[in-house]
Short mmCIF file of C-alpha atoms and ligand atoms in Angstrom, two decimals:
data_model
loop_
_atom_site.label_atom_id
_atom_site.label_comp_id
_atom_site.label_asym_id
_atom_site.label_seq_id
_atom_site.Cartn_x
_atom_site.Cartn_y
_atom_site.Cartn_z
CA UNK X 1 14.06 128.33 67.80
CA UNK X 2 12.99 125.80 65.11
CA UNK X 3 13.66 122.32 64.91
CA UNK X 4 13.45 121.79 68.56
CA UNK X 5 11.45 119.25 69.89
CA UNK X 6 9.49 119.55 73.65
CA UNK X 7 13.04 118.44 75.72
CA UNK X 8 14.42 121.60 73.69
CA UNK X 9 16.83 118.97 72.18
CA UNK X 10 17.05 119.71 68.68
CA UNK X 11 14.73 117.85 65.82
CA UNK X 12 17.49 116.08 63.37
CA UNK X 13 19.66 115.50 66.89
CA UNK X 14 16.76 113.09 67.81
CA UNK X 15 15.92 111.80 64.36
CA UNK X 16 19.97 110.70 63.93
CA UNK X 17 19.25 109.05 67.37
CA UNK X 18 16.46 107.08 66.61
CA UNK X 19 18.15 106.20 63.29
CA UNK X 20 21.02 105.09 64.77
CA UNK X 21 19.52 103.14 67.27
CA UNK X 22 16.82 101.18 65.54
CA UNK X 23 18.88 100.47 62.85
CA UNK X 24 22.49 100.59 62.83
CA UNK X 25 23.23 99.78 66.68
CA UNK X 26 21.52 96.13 66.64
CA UNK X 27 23.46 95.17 64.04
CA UNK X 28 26.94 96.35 64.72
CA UNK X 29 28.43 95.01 68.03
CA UNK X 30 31.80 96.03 67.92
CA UNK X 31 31.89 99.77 70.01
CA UNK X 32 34.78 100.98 67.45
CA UNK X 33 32.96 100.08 64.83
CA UNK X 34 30.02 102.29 65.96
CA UNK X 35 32.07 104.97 67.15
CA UNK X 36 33.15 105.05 63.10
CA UNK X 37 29.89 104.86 62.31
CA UNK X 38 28.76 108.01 64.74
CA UNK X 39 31.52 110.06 63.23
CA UNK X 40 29.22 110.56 59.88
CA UNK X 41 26.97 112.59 62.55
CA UNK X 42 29.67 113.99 65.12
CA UNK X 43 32.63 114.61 62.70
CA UNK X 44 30.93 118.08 61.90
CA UNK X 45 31.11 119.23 65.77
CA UNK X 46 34.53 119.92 64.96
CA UNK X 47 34.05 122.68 63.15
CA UNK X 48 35.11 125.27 65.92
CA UNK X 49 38.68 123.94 65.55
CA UNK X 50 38.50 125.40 61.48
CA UNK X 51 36.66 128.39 61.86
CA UNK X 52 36.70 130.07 65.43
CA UNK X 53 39.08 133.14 65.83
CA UNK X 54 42.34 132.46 67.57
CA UNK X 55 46.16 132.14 66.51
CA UNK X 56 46.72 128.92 64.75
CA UNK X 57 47.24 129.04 61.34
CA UNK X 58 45.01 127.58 58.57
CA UNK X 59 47.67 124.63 58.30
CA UNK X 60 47.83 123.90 61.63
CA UNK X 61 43.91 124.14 61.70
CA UNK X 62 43.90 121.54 58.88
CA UNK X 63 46.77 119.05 60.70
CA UNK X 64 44.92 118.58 63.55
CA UNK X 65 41.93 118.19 62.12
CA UNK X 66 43.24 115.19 60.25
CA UNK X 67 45.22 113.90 63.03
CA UNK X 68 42.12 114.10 65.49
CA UNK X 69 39.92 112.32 62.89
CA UNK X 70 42.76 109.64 62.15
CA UNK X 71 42.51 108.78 66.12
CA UNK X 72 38.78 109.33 65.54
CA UNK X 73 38.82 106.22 63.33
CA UNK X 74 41.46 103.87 64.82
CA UNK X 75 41.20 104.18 68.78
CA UNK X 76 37.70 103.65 71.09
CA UNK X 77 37.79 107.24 73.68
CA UNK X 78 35.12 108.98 75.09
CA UNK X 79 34.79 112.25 74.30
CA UNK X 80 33.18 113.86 71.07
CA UNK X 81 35.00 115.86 68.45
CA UNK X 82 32.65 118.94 69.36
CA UNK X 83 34.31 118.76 72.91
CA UNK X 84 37.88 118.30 71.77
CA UNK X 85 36.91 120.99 69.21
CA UNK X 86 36.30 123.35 72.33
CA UNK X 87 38.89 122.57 74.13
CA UNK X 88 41.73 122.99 71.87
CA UNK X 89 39.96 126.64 70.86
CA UNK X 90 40.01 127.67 74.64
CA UNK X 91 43.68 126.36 75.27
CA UNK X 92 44.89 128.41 72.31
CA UNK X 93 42.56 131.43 73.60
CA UNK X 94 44.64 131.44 76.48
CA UNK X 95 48.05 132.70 74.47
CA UNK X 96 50.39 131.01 77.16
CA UNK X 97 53.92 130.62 75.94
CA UNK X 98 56.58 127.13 74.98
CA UNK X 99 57.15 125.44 78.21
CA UNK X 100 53.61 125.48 80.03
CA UNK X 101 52.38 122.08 80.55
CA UNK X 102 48.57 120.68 80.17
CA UNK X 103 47.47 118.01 82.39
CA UNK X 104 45.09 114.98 81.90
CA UNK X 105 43.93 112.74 84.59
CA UNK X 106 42.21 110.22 83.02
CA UNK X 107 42.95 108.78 79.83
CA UNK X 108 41.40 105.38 79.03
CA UNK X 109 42.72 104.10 75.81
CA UNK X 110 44.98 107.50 74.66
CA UNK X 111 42.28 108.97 72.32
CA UNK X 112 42.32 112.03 74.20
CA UNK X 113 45.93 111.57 74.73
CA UNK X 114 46.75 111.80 71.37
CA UNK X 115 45.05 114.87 70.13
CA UNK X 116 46.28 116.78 73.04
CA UNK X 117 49.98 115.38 72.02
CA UNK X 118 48.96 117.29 68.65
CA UNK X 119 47.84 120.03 70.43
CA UNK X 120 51.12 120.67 72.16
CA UNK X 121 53.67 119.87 69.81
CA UNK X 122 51.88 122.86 67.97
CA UNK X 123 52.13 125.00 71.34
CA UNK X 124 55.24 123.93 72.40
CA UNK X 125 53.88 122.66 75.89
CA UNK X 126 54.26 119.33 77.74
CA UNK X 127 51.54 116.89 78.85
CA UNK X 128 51.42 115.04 81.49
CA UNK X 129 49.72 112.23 81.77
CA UNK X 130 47.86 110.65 85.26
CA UNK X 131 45.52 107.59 85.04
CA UNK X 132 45.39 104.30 87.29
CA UNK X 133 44.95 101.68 84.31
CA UNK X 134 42.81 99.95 86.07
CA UNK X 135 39.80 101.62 85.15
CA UNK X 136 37.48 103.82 86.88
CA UNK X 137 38.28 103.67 90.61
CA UNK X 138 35.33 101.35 92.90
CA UNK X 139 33.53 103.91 94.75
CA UNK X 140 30.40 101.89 95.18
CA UNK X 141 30.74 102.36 99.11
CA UNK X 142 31.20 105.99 98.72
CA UNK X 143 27.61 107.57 99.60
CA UNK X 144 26.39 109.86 96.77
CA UNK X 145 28.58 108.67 94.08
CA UNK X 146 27.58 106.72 90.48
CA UNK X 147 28.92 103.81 90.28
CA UNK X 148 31.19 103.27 87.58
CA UNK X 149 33.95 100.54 88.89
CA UNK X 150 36.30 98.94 86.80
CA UNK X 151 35.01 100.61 83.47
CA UNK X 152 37.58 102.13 80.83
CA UNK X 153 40.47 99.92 81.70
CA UNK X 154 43.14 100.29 79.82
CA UNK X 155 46.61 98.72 80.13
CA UNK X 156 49.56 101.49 80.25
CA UNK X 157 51.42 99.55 77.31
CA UNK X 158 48.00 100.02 75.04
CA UNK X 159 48.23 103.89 75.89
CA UNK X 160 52.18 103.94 74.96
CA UNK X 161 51.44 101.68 71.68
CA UNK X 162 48.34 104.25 70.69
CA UNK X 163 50.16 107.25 70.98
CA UNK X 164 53.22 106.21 69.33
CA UNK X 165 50.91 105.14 66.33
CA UNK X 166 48.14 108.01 66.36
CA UNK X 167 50.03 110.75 68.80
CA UNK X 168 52.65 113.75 68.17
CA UNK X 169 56.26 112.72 68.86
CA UNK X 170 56.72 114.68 72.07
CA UNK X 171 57.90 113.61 75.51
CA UNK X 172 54.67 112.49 77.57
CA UNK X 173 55.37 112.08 81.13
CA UNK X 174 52.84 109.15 81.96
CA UNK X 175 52.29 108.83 85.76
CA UNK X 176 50.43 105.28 86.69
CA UNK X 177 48.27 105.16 90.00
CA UNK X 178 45.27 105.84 91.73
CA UNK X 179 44.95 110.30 91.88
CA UNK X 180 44.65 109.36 95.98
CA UNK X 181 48.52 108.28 95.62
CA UNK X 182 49.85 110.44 92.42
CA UNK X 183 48.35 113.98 92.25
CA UNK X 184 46.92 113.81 95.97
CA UNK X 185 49.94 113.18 97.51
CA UNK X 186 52.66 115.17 94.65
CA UNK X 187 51.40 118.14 92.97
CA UNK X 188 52.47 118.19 89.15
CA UNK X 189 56.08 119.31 88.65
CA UNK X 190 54.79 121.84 85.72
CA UNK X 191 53.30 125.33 85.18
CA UNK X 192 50.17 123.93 84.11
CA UNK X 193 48.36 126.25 81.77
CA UNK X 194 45.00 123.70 81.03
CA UNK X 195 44.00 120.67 82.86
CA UNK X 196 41.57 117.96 81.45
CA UNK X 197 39.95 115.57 84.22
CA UNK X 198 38.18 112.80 83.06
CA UNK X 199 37.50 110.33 86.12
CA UNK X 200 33.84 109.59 86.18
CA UNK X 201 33.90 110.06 89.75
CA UNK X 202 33.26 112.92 92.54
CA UNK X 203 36.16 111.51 95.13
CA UNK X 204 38.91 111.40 91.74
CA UNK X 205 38.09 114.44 90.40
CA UNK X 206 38.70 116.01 93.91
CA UNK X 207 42.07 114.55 94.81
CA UNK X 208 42.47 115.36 90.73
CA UNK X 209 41.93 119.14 91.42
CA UNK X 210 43.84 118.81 94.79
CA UNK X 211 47.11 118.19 92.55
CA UNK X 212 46.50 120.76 89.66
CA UNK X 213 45.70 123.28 91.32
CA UNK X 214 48.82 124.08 93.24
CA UNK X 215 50.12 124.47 89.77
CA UNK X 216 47.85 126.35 87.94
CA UNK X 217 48.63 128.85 86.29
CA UNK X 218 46.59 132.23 87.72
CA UNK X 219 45.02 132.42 83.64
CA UNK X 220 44.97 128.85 83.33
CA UNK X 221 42.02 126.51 83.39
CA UNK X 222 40.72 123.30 83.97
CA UNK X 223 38.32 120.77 81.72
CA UNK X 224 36.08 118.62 83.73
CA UNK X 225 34.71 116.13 80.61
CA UNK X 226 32.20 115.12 83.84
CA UNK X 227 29.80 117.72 84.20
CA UNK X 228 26.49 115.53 83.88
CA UNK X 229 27.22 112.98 86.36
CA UNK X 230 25.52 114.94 89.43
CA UNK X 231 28.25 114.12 92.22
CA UNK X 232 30.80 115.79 89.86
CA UNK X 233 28.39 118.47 89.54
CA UNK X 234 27.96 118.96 93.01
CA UNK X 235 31.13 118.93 94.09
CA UNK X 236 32.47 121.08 91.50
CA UNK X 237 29.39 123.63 92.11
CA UNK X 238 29.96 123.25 96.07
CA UNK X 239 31.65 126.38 97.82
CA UNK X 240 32.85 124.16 100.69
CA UNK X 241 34.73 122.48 97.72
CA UNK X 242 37.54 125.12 97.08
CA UNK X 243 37.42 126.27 100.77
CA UNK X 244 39.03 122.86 101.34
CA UNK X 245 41.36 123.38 98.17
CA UNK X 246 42.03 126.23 99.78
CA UNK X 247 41.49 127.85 96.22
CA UNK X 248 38.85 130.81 95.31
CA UNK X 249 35.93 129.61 93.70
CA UNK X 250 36.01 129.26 89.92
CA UNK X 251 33.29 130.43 86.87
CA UNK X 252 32.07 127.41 85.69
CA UNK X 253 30.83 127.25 82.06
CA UNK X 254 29.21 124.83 80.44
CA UNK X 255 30.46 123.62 77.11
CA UNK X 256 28.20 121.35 76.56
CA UNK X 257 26.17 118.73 78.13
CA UNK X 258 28.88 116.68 79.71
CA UNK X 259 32.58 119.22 79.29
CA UNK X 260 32.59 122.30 81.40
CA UNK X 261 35.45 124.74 81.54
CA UNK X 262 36.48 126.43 85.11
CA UNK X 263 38.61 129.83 85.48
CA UNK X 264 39.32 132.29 87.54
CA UNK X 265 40.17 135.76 85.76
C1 LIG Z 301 36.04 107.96 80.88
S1 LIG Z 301 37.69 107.36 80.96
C2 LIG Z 301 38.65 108.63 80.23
C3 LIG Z 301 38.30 108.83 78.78
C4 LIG Z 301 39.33 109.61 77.98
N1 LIG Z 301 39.62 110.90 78.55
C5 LIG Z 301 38.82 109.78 76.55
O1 LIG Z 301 38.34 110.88 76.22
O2 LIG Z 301 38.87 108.81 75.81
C6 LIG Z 301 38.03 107.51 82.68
C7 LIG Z 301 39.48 107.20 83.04
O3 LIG Z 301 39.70 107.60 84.39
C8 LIG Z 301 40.54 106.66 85.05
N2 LIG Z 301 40.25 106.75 86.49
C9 LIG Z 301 39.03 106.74 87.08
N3 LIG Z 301 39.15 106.88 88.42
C10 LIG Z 301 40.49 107.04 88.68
C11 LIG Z 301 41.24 107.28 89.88
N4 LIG Z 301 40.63 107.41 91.07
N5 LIG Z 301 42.58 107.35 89.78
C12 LIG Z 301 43.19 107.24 88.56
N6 LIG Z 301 42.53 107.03 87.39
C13 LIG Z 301 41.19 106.94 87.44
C14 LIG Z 301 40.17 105.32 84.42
O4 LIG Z 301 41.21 104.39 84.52
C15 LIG Z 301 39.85 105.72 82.97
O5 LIG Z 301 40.98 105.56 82.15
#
């Protein structure tokens, strides 16, 4: 294929990195700013969400296309709109019914939050909402895993004030806490058709997983937005995993470098 370079990544990918880090990144500090600035190169990724076969409409296409790049612009998150993009195609894909729910464990400031608000006000589902606020839980005495303590802390009053500003107006149950003492110990109180976990860590997306999937819908799926950290990968590849779930073992496909989607039909 052309305009690859020897790490198969491809040619302008690199160049727009290079740009962007010799000479925009030393000069712009503030990480919101520079997401805004990275949006002149990501912003196209979402192009799945305008033209990719399934049932919304051209309108609601369009409205959540502006709404995602409104939170684009106004709240810091960590995922790209290629990703979102993907996600929103396969949850549609799935042609589950009003009442379903979707799941996120792990939410950070709400940018994610919001755009799947907008995603199920147009469905008709509810969302649930799991995080600690307290950022990414300390696991730097757990053997094997990256160590990622204390980062993406937001407060649960930033979350409410983002997605009353930026998200749909529907009902979002928001459950505070470590997963070990929300979705470990209660499964979610939903039929959940998708499930996005976003943790950064091995032991969180387990106890994560160990919540959803007592839920799950038998088409539904789950999002794990952590597919290139390697003890994610692991345990998520692992058979022993969903012998201990006591779940059969999913198809995992990779969405991209970091989102991967897992089913079971
Ligand atoms: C990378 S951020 C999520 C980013 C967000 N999904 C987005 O796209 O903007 C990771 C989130 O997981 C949460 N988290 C990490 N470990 C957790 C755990 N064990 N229990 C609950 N929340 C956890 C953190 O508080 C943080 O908000």
């Amino acid at each position: 294929m052309p305009f690859k370079n020897v790490e198969g990544r491809p040619y302008l990918e690199g160049v727009a990195k290079r740009v962007f880090a010799h000479l925009i990144l030393p000069f712009v500090d503030n990480p919101l700013s520079r997401q805004r600035i990275k949006l002149v190169w990501f912003v196209w990724g979402y192009w799945p969400l305008l033209f990719c076969p399934c049932q919304l409409s051209i309108v609601q296409r369009f409205g959540l296309l502006m709404k995602f790049m409104r939170v684009d612009w106004h709240i810091l998150h960590g995922h790209t709109p290629n990703e979102m993009a993907r996600i929103v195609i396969e949850s549609v894909r799935l042609e589950v019914g009003p009442g379903a729910a979707m799941v996120e464990a792990g939410c950070w400031n709400g940018g994610s939050t919001a755009k799947f608000s907008a995603l199920c006000e147009c469905l008709g589902w509810e969302l649930h909402v799991y995080d600690s606020f307290q950022g990414v839980e300390d696991v730097s005495r757990v053997a094997g895993e990256w160590d990622y303590s204390g980062q993406y802390s937001a407060a649960e009053n930033t979350v409410r004030d983002n997605l009353k500003k930026y998200g749909a107006d529907i009902e979002i149950r928001i459950c505070p806490g470590w997963f070990a003492d929300t979705l470990s110990r209660t499964p979610v109180p939903a039929e959940i058709a998708v499930a996005y976990i976003d943790c950064d860590i091995a032991k969180g997306t387990a106890e994560a997983l160990s919540g959803i999937l007592p839920s799950l819908m038998d088409k539904g799926v789950i999002f794990s937005q952590d597919y290139h950290i390697t003890p994610v990968k692991l345990l998520l590849s692992s058979a022993e995993t969903w012998v201990r779930l006591k779940h059969g073992r999913p198809e995992i496909t990779q969405m991209s470098r970091r989102l991967s989607k897992l089913s079971w039909t």
